[in-house]
Amino acid sequence: MLGLRAEPEIRPLLRCPGPPAPGTLTAVIEIEELTKRYGRTTAVDRLSFRAEPGVVTGFLGPNGAGKSTTMRALLGLDRPDGGRAHVLGGPYTRLRHPLRRVGALLDAGALDPGRSPRAHLHWLARSNRIPKARADRALEWAGIAGAASRRAGGLSLGMRQRLGVAAALMGDPEVLVLDEPVNGLDPDGVRWMRDLLRAEAAEGRTVLLSSHLMGEVARTADRLVVIARGRLVADTSVRALVEDGAGVLVRSPRPGDLARLLAERGAGVEPGDDGALTVTGMDVREVGEAAASAGIPLHGSAPVGTSLEEAYMRLTADAGEGAR
Amino acid sequence: MRDAVAAEWIKLRTSPAARYCLMAAAAMLPVAVLIAWAAAQAWDALPAGEKAGSISSLPRFAGWGMTLALGVMGALSVSREYASGMIRTTFAALPRRGRVLAAKAVVCGAVAPVTALAVLVAVWWATRAVLGDRAMEGVPGPFSEEWWPIAAMAAEAAVFALLGLGLAALARSAVASVAALGALWYLLPMVVQFLPEPWNERAGSVLPGGLAAQIASPASAAGSVYGDLLPPWGAALAMALWALVPLVAAWPLLRVRDA
């Protein structure tokens, strides 16, 4: 990470001992049976999940699914109607200098439009006893030093996101909570954000990253928590989600025989319109060996993934129907 | 708590809204000087034998204008945070919300009277200099006579700043809190005059804008729309209530409401 990492007084290098060994994971963010209602609308409905150190946890759901509400409850901004949202072993509100433990970016617009980015970081830093020099350094590191004296209200959304990230990181927190941080970023910015979050997790920090776009999260996150209509619909790894919907596309001059054979061996078989079969529950090797043992020639076989986007749409669409 | 106060102090210094309010408060000085100058011109134009007339207390007039400007400053220090969503950033940085409110009260409650004091002393000095030794009624007296009314008006400025702050913390809206403040500052004093006796004077005596004059009246406070029934200690108590009751009422709400 650019300059900020290079200077020990700005960002102490060895605070987190790297990703913990498997099996010793402790949840840093614990959402348990969280429920939040606004009037008659239930925004979050008995949601439970965890986020662990050394991992980027993607928090996915369509607009209005309850992601932001969950994050606000986690930061003690909204009071849950049921359940709890804990960070670092307790409620956020009990942290003494919270910006030095948990860096959060909920809404890049959550600042006084008339104040300059520099002044914004200065008061934030002072409130948590973070040296002023770190705030100035964070401005440079986030690439907004050139605009540091302008009105924050005049900044582009991408610039404000960078300012929000500078605010979240200047306290060198061990937990990062970011709500749709790539909104408004240009391609360079998106990449900067992705590299940043991966590096943070690699150092053993806990990263919770929300988005309504599967494509973006899948490239950054290791684990996925998917919600729809306030409910958990999937808590899985990116890899498992891809494999879950994956199959093998095979072509054979004897598609009928092959379909019967594979179905007998427990695979799901779906004939396509062009004579090809889509096989699920078996990988390419198993399909090939089964065909060889029965003497059925194959003209081609290839793994096919359902795209993550499709898997995500399927998950959230199901939940949508369930709630109606 | 010290961190919260220091952070609020930086916020106030870097807030354009607060700067405009302080500029509006300071603008009472040139306005008062202009009025004094116009009065001096009119006085000098009178024929030698007919020189008689009065001028209303200019420090009192400046103090009256400043209470609104500083009250709005207090109101905006909270309501602007709600309007922009910055309140979430604030409460995420300082989760003990009561301390945030207390820190805002400390900062506004200190900046308002200091500003008012500086402007009032300047108004006192400048208008005396402009009016000179013209034998007009209402010309500010020597400082030994005027310092106590000026101090009371500075306290009134603090009351309005805290009142605006408390109203905004209750209403969370700039429009609602500034409207309520404006009503207490101007509309209500006008309306209570028309209450049946003796309620007009009773109500007029407890309104926030009339309290400084009941603690220490400047040389001429005649023609006030406010009442004059409270003893100085009673007026001081009423000041404390106006300043603190909305803040204390907002405190528990602040803790349970979603930010």
mmCIF file of C-alpha atoms in Angstrom, chain A residues 36-38 72 75-79 92-99 106-107 109-116 119-120 122-124 126-129, chain B residues 2-4 6-8 10-12 14-17 19 80-81 84-97 99 255-259:
data_model
loop_
_atom_site.group_PDB
_atom_site.id
_atom_site.type_symbol
_atom_site.label_atom_id
_atom_site.label_comp_id
_atom_site.label_asym_id
_atom_site.label_seq_id
_atom_site.Cartn_x
_atom_site.Cartn_y
_atom_site.Cartn_z
ATOM 1 C CA LYS A 36 -34.655 -4.288 12.839
ATOM 2 C CA ARG A 37 -38.027 -2.811 11.974
ATOM 3 C CA TYR A 38 -38.842 0.634 10.689
ATOM 4 C CA ARG A 72 -25.696 0.758 11.039
ATOM 5 C CA LEU A 75 -21.879 0.549 14.521
ATOM 6 C CA GLY A 76 -24.435 1.311 17.204
ATOM 7 C CA LEU A 77 -26.167 3.907 15.048
ATOM 8 C CA ASP A 78 -29.511 2.104 14.863
ATOM 9 C CA ARG A 79 -30.952 0.172 17.774
ATOM 10 C CA TYR A 92 -19.423 -1.033 19.174
ATOM 11 C CA THR A 93 -20.601 1.724 21.507
ATOM 12 C CA ARG A 94 -18.421 0.405 24.307
ATOM 13 C CA LEU A 95 -15.186 0.929 22.337
ATOM 14 C CA ARG A 96 -13.077 3.717 23.772
ATOM 15 C CA HIS A 97 -11.508 5.132 20.613
ATOM 16 C CA PRO A 98 -13.629 3.331 18.042
ATOM 17 C CA LEU A 99 -11.929 4.809 14.971
ATOM 18 C CA LEU A 106 -21.180 3.838 5.492
ATOM 19 C CA ASP A 107 -22.061 6.805 3.349
ATOM 20 C CA GLY A 109 -21.928 11.829 1.659
ATOM 21 C CA ALA A 110 -22.075 11.797 5.461
ATOM 22 C CA LEU A 111 -20.076 14.990 5.891
ATOM 23 C CA ASP A 112 -20.726 18.704 5.948
ATOM 24 C CA PRO A 113 -20.657 19.782 2.278
ATOM 25 C CA GLY A 114 -19.226 23.159 3.262
ATOM 26 C CA ARG A 115 -16.239 21.805 5.154
ATOM 27 C CA SER A 116 -12.974 20.882 3.438
ATOM 28 C CA ALA A 119 -10.923 19.869 8.128
ATOM 29 C CA HIS A 120 -13.234 16.849 8.056
ATOM 30 C CA HIS A 122 -8.912 16.805 11.376
ATOM 31 C CA TRP A 123 -11.974 16.871 13.586
ATOM 32 C CA LEU A 124 -12.453 13.119 13.166
ATOM 33 C CA ARG A 126 -9.024 14.757 17.091
ATOM 34 C CA SER A 127 -12.159 13.028 18.374
ATOM 35 C CA ASN A 128 -10.258 9.750 18.656
ATOM 36 C CA ARG A 129 -6.811 11.111 19.486
ATOM 37 C CA ARG B 2 -12.067 16.693 26.203
ATOM 38 C CA ASP B 3 -11.721 14.940 22.851
ATOM 39 C CA ALA B 4 -15.362 15.589 22.046
ATOM 40 C CA ALA B 6 -11.846 19.614 20.908
ATOM 41 C CA ALA B 7 -13.504 17.927 17.917
ATOM 42 C CA GLU B 8 -16.556 20.194 18.167
ATOM 43 C CA ILE B 10 -12.587 22.211 15.121
ATOM 44 C CA LYS B 11 -16.004 21.638 13.563
ATOM 45 C CA LEU B 12 -17.218 25.086 14.562
ATOM 46 C CA THR B 14 -14.336 25.029 9.932
ATOM 47 C CA SER B 15 -18.091 25.306 9.466
ATOM 48 C CA PRO B 16 -19.211 27.865 6.882
ATOM 49 C CA ALA B 17 -22.663 27.963 8.477
ATOM 50 C CA ARG B 19 -18.986 31.527 10.109
ATOM 51 C CA ARG B 80 -26.847 20.535 9.607
ATOM 52 C CA GLU B 81 -25.339 17.261 10.786
ATOM 53 C CA SER B 84 -26.135 15.900 5.611
ATOM 54 C CA GLY B 85 -26.036 12.567 7.415
ATOM 55 C CA MET B 86 -22.787 13.613 9.087
ATOM 56 C CA ILE B 87 -24.383 12.872 12.437
ATOM 57 C CA ARG B 88 -23.674 9.185 11.715
ATOM 58 C CA THR B 89 -20.006 9.937 11.176
ATOM 59 C CA THR B 90 -20.037 11.879 14.437
ATOM 60 C CA PHE B 91 -21.757 9.159 16.443
ATOM 61 C CA ALA B 92 -19.532 6.468 14.923
ATOM 62 C CA ALA B 93 -16.494 8.452 16.090
ATOM 63 C CA LEU B 94 -18.033 9.312 19.461
ATOM 64 C CA PRO B 95 -20.610 6.662 20.331
ATOM 65 C CA ARG B 96 -21.454 8.307 23.661
ATOM 66 C CA ARG B 97 -24.012 10.645 22.239
ATOM 67 C CA ARG B 99 -21.079 13.682 25.389
ATOM 68 C CA ARG B 255 -29.677 8.017 23.126
ATOM 69 C CA VAL B 256 -32.577 5.880 21.961
ATOM 70 C CA ARG B 257 -33.241 7.319 18.522
ATOM 71 C CA ASP B 258 -31.677 5.874 15.398
ATOM 72 C CA ALA B 259 -29.044 8.216 14.072
#
